[in-house]
PDB file of C-alpha atoms in Angstrom:
ATOM      1  CA  MET A   1     -18.216 -52.985 101.582  1.00  0.00           C
ATOM      2  CA  ASP A   2     -16.645 -50.690  99.037  1.00  0.00           C
ATOM      3  CA  PHE A   3     -13.043 -51.737  98.335  1.00  0.00           C
ATOM      4  CA  ASN A   4     -11.774 -48.136  98.171  1.00  0.00           C
ATOM      5  CA  LEU A   5     -13.276 -47.334 101.570  1.00  0.00           C
ATOM      6  CA  PHE A   6     -11.699 -50.478 102.983  1.00  0.00           C
ATOM      7  CA  MET A   7      -8.276 -49.556 101.563  1.00  0.00           C
ATOM      8  CA  ASN A   8      -8.585 -46.013 102.921  1.00  0.00           C
ATOM      9  CA  ASP A   9      -9.100 -47.505 106.378  1.00  0.00           C
ATOM     10  CA  VAL A  10      -6.053 -49.773 105.920  1.00  0.00           C
ATOM     11  CA  VAL A  11      -3.883 -46.855 104.770  1.00  0.00           C
ATOM     12  CA  ASP A  12      -5.119 -44.602 107.589  1.00  0.00           C
ATOM     13  CA  ALA A  13      -4.305 -47.281 110.185  1.00  0.00           C
ATOM     14  CA  ALA A  14      -0.839 -47.819 108.678  1.00  0.00           C
ATOM     15  CA  ARG A  15      -0.133 -44.075 108.745  1.00  0.00           C
ATOM     16  CA  LYS A  16      -1.390 -43.782 112.321  1.00  0.00           C
ATOM     17  CA  ASP A  17       0.793 -46.685 113.531  1.00  0.00           C
ATOM     18  CA  ILE A  18       4.047 -45.132 112.396  1.00  0.00           C
ATOM     19  CA  VAL A  19       3.208 -41.528 113.357  1.00  0.00           C
ATOM     20  CA  GLU A  20       2.175 -42.623 116.856  1.00  0.00           C
ATOM     21  CA  ALA A  21       5.539 -44.392 117.133  1.00  0.00           C
ATOM     22  CA  GLY A  22       7.236 -40.986 116.723  1.00  0.00           C
ATOM     23  CA  TYR A  23       7.991 -40.810 112.996  1.00  0.00           C
ATOM     24  CA  GLU A  24       7.440 -37.609 111.028  1.00  0.00           C
ATOM     25  CA  GLU A  25       5.269 -38.274 107.973  1.00  0.00           C
ATOM     26  CA  LEU A  26       6.560 -36.780 104.733  1.00  0.00           C
ATOM     27  CA  LYS A  27       3.908 -36.442 102.021  1.00  0.00           C
ATOM     28  CA  GLU A  28       5.496 -33.958  99.616  1.00  0.00           C
ATOM     29  CA  PRO A  29       8.856 -34.010  97.773  1.00  0.00           C
ATOM     30  CA  GLU A  30       9.809 -30.665  99.344  1.00  0.00           C
ATOM     31  CA  GLU A  31       9.271 -32.121 102.822  1.00  0.00           C
ATOM     32  CA  VAL A  32      11.516 -35.050 101.898  1.00  0.00           C
ATOM     33  CA  ASP A  33      14.333 -32.786 100.697  1.00  0.00           C
ATOM     34  CA  ALA A  34      14.116 -30.672 103.857  1.00  0.00           C
ATOM     35  CA  ALA A  35      14.090 -33.702 106.164  1.00  0.00           C
ATOM     36  CA  LEU A  36      16.744 -35.792 104.443  1.00  0.00           C
ATOM     37  CA  SER A  37      19.229 -32.953 104.038  1.00  0.00           C
ATOM     38  CA  ARG A  38      19.339 -32.308 107.803  1.00  0.00           C
ATOM     39  CA  GLU A  39      22.576 -32.830 109.696  1.00  0.00           C
ATOM     40  CA  GLY A  40      22.877 -35.957 111.765  1.00  0.00           C
ATOM     41  CA  THR A  41      21.377 -39.395 111.313  1.00  0.00           C
ATOM     42  CA  THR A  42      17.936 -39.971 109.839  1.00  0.00           C
ATOM     43  CA  LEU A  43      16.004 -43.212 109.689  1.00  0.00           C
ATOM     44  CA  VAL A  44      13.510 -43.362 106.827  1.00  0.00           C
ATOM     45  CA  MET A  45      10.795 -45.990 107.079  1.00  0.00           C
ATOM     46  CA  VAL A  46       9.279 -46.691 103.650  1.00  0.00           C
ATOM     47  CA  ASN A  47       5.794 -47.714 104.711  1.00  0.00           C
ATOM     48  CA  SER A  48       3.349 -49.862 102.731  1.00  0.00           C
ATOM     49  CA  THR A  49       0.086 -51.750 103.141  1.00  0.00           C
ATOM     50  CA  CYS A  50       1.519 -55.246 102.703  1.00  0.00           C
ATOM     51  CA  GLY A  51       1.383 -57.815 105.467  1.00  0.00           C
ATOM     52  CA  CYS A  52       5.082 -57.680 106.283  1.00  0.00           C
ATOM     53  CA  ALA A  53       4.815 -53.913 106.797  1.00  0.00           C
ATOM     54  CA  GLY A  54       2.025 -54.225 109.351  1.00  0.00           C
ATOM     55  CA  GLY A  55       3.178 -57.448 110.938  1.00  0.00           C
ATOM     56  CA  VAL A  56       6.928 -56.859 111.005  1.00  0.00           C
ATOM     57  CA  ALA A  57       8.261 -53.508 109.762  1.00  0.00           C
ATOM     58  CA  ARG A  58       6.043 -51.069 111.669  1.00  0.00           C
ATOM     59  CA  PRO A  59       6.363 -52.950 114.983  1.00  0.00           C
ATOM     60  CA  ALA A  60      10.150 -53.067 114.463  1.00  0.00           C
ATOM     61  CA  ALA A  61      10.195 -49.344 113.636  1.00  0.00           C
ATOM     62  CA  ALA A  62       8.352 -48.588 116.862  1.00  0.00           C
ATOM     63  CA  ASN A  63      10.402 -50.863 119.095  1.00  0.00           C
ATOM     64  CA  SER A  64      13.885 -50.292 117.679  1.00  0.00           C
ATOM     65  CA  ILE A  65      14.047 -46.682 118.819  1.00  0.00           C
ATOM     66  CA  HIS A  66      14.061 -47.683 122.496  1.00  0.00           C
ATOM     67  CA  PHE A  67      17.804 -48.259 122.432  1.00  0.00           C
ATOM     68  CA  ASP A  68      20.891 -46.533 123.826  1.00  0.00           C
ATOM     69  CA  LYS A  69      21.801 -45.302 120.360  1.00  0.00           C
ATOM     70  CA  ARG A  70      19.202 -44.073 117.910  1.00  0.00           C
ATOM     71  CA  PRO A  71      18.903 -41.746 114.914  1.00  0.00           C
ATOM     72  CA  ASP A  72      18.552 -38.014 115.405  1.00  0.00           C
ATOM     73  CA  HIS A  73      15.514 -37.926 113.107  1.00  0.00           C
ATOM     74  CA  LEU A  74      12.741 -40.440 112.366  1.00  0.00           C
ATOM     75  CA  VAL A  75      10.722 -39.976 109.173  1.00  0.00           C
ATOM     76  CA  THR A  76       8.423 -42.006 106.957  1.00  0.00           C
ATOM     77  CA  VAL A  77       7.158 -41.991 103.392  1.00  0.00           C
ATOM     78  CA  PHE A  78       4.302 -44.160 102.140  1.00  0.00           C
ATOM     79  CA  ALA A  79       4.981 -46.210  99.002  1.00  0.00           C
ATOM     80  CA  GLY A  80       1.972 -46.463  96.709  1.00  0.00           C
ATOM     81  CA  GLN A  81       0.202 -43.585  98.471  1.00  0.00           C
ATOM     82  CA  ASP A  82       2.475 -40.545  98.486  1.00  0.00           C
ATOM     83  CA  ARG A  83       4.215 -41.468  95.252  1.00  0.00           C
ATOM     84  CA  GLU A  84       6.121 -38.245  94.603  1.00  0.00           C
ATOM     85  CA  ALA A  85       7.454 -38.085  98.153  1.00  0.00           C
ATOM     86  CA  THR A  86       8.500 -41.741  97.989  1.00  0.00           C
ATOM     87  CA  GLU A  87      10.234 -41.225  94.633  1.00  0.00           C
ATOM     88  CA  LYS A  88      12.093 -38.219  96.058  1.00  0.00           C
ATOM     89  CA  ALA A  89      13.201 -40.227  99.099  1.00  0.00           C
ATOM     90  CA  ARG A  90      14.433 -43.044  96.865  1.00  0.00           C
ATOM     91  CA  GLU A  91      16.714 -40.570  95.071  1.00  0.00           C
ATOM     92  CA  TYR A  92      18.689 -40.474  98.333  1.00  0.00           C
ATOM     93  CA  PHE A  93      18.983 -44.287  98.457  1.00  0.00           C
ATOM     94  CA  GLU A  94      21.720 -44.454  95.833  1.00  0.00           C
ATOM     95  CA  GLY A  95      22.782 -47.990  94.986  1.00  0.00           C
ATOM     96  CA  TYR A  96      19.560 -49.571  96.273  1.00  0.00           C
ATOM     97  CA  ALA A  97      16.571 -50.711  94.222  1.00  0.00           C
ATOM     98  CA  PRO A  98      13.096 -49.523  95.242  1.00  0.00           C
ATOM     99  CA  SER A  99      11.815 -51.686  98.067  1.00  0.00           C
ATOM    100  CA  SER A 100       8.858 -51.492 100.420  1.00  0.00           C
ATOM    101  CA  PRO A 101       8.606 -51.819 103.214  1.00  0.00           C
ATOM    102  CA  SER A 102      12.187 -50.866 103.930  1.00  0.00           C
ATOM    103  CA  PHE A 103      14.387 -48.720 106.125  1.00  0.00           C
ATOM    104  CA  ALA A 104      17.153 -46.355 105.038  1.00  0.00           C
ATOM    105  CA  LEU A 105      19.674 -44.872 107.425  1.00  0.00           C
ATOM    106  CA  LEU A 106      21.186 -41.608 106.246  1.00  0.00           C
ATOM    107  CA  LYS A 107      23.896 -39.493 107.811  1.00  0.00           C
ATOM    108  CA  ASP A 108      24.131 -35.853 106.805  1.00  0.00           C
ATOM    109  CA  GLY A 109      21.937 -36.622 103.793  1.00  0.00           C
ATOM    110  CA  LYS A 110      24.013 -39.579 102.542  1.00  0.00           C
ATOM    111  CA  ILE A 111      22.836 -43.174 102.545  1.00  0.00           C
ATOM    112  CA  MET A 112      24.719 -45.367 104.986  1.00  0.00           C
ATOM    113  CA  LYS A 113      22.747 -48.593 104.716  1.00  0.00           C
ATOM    114  CA  MET A 114      19.311 -50.029 103.963  1.00  0.00           C
ATOM    115  CA  ILE A 115      17.230 -52.817 105.358  1.00  0.00           C
ATOM    116  CA  GLU A 116      15.267 -53.909 102.316  1.00  0.00           C
ATOM    117  CA  ARG A 117      12.071 -55.907 101.979  1.00  0.00           C
ATOM    118  CA  HIS A 118      14.027 -59.158 101.622  1.00  0.00           C
ATOM    119  CA  ASP A 119      15.612 -58.350 105.026  1.00  0.00           C
ATOM    120  CA  ILE A 120      12.125 -57.932 106.544  1.00  0.00           C
ATOM    121  CA  GLU A 121       9.818 -60.441 104.875  1.00  0.00           C
ATOM    122  CA  GLY A 122      10.011 -63.823 106.585  1.00  0.00           C
ATOM    123  CA  TYR A 123      11.630 -62.395 109.716  1.00  0.00           C
ATOM    124  CA  SER A 124      10.023 -61.590 113.059  1.00  0.00           C
ATOM    125  CA  PRO A 125       9.620 -58.045 114.402  1.00  0.00           C
ATOM    126  CA  VAL A 126      12.238 -58.895 117.043  1.00  0.00           C
ATOM    127  CA  GLU A 127      14.754 -59.946 114.372  1.00  0.00           C
ATOM    128  CA  VAL A 128      14.177 -56.770 112.328  1.00  0.00           C
ATOM    129  CA  THR A 129      14.402 -54.671 115.494  1.00  0.00           C
ATOM    130  CA  GLY A 130      17.810 -56.276 116.060  1.00  0.00           C
ATOM    131  CA  LYS A 131      18.904 -55.421 112.516  1.00  0.00           C
ATOM    132  CA  LEU A 132      17.878 -51.792 113.029  1.00  0.00           C
ATOM    133  CA  GLN A 133      19.638 -51.598 116.376  1.00  0.00           C
ATOM    134  CA  GLN A 134      22.827 -52.950 114.775  1.00  0.00           C
ATOM    135  CA  LEU A 135      22.675 -50.019 112.332  1.00  0.00           C
ATOM    136  CA  PHE A 136      22.076 -47.594 115.190  1.00  0.00           C
ATOM    137  CA  ASP A 137      25.016 -49.057 117.082  1.00  0.00           C
ATOM    138  CA  GLU A 138      27.283 -48.561 114.068  1.00  0.00           C
ATOM    139  CA  TYR A 139      26.130 -45.109 112.866  1.00  0.00           C
ATOM    140  CA  CYS A 140      24.262 -43.289 115.651  1.00  0.00           C
ATOM    141  CA  GLU A 141      25.208 -41.492 118.840  1.00  0.00           C
ATOM    142  CA  GLU A 142      24.084 -42.437 122.309  1.00  0.00           C
ATOM    143  CA  VAL A 143      21.022 -40.534 123.505  1.00  0.00           C
TER     144      VAL A 143
END
């Protein structure tokens, strides 16, 4: 099997997982600026093809939003795939080093907090879901 075809399948599946969970995919820097400058709370999932993204981060992203409090907007960028969009998103994550997979919670375009790769890798999806829901409890409104 051709490696590039295999990786395309992996990337397509990773994109599909997060979009089906209800996240808006941002592929261009202009889309990132428009989405991250919106009023309210926005959760950004920085997607990737690594094992902890598929085994932990994406399941946590999907499950965490079934909570009394949740962000107004759910978006995703794909590290290593949509490079310019990911770089633009990371400009909003002031004070945090690039990390993928990761989650950033913004309010009115300003970073509130991040859950970085080291907060994901080695943890279960349930534990990361709990970390996300703690952020929602602190920064988001009840839906």
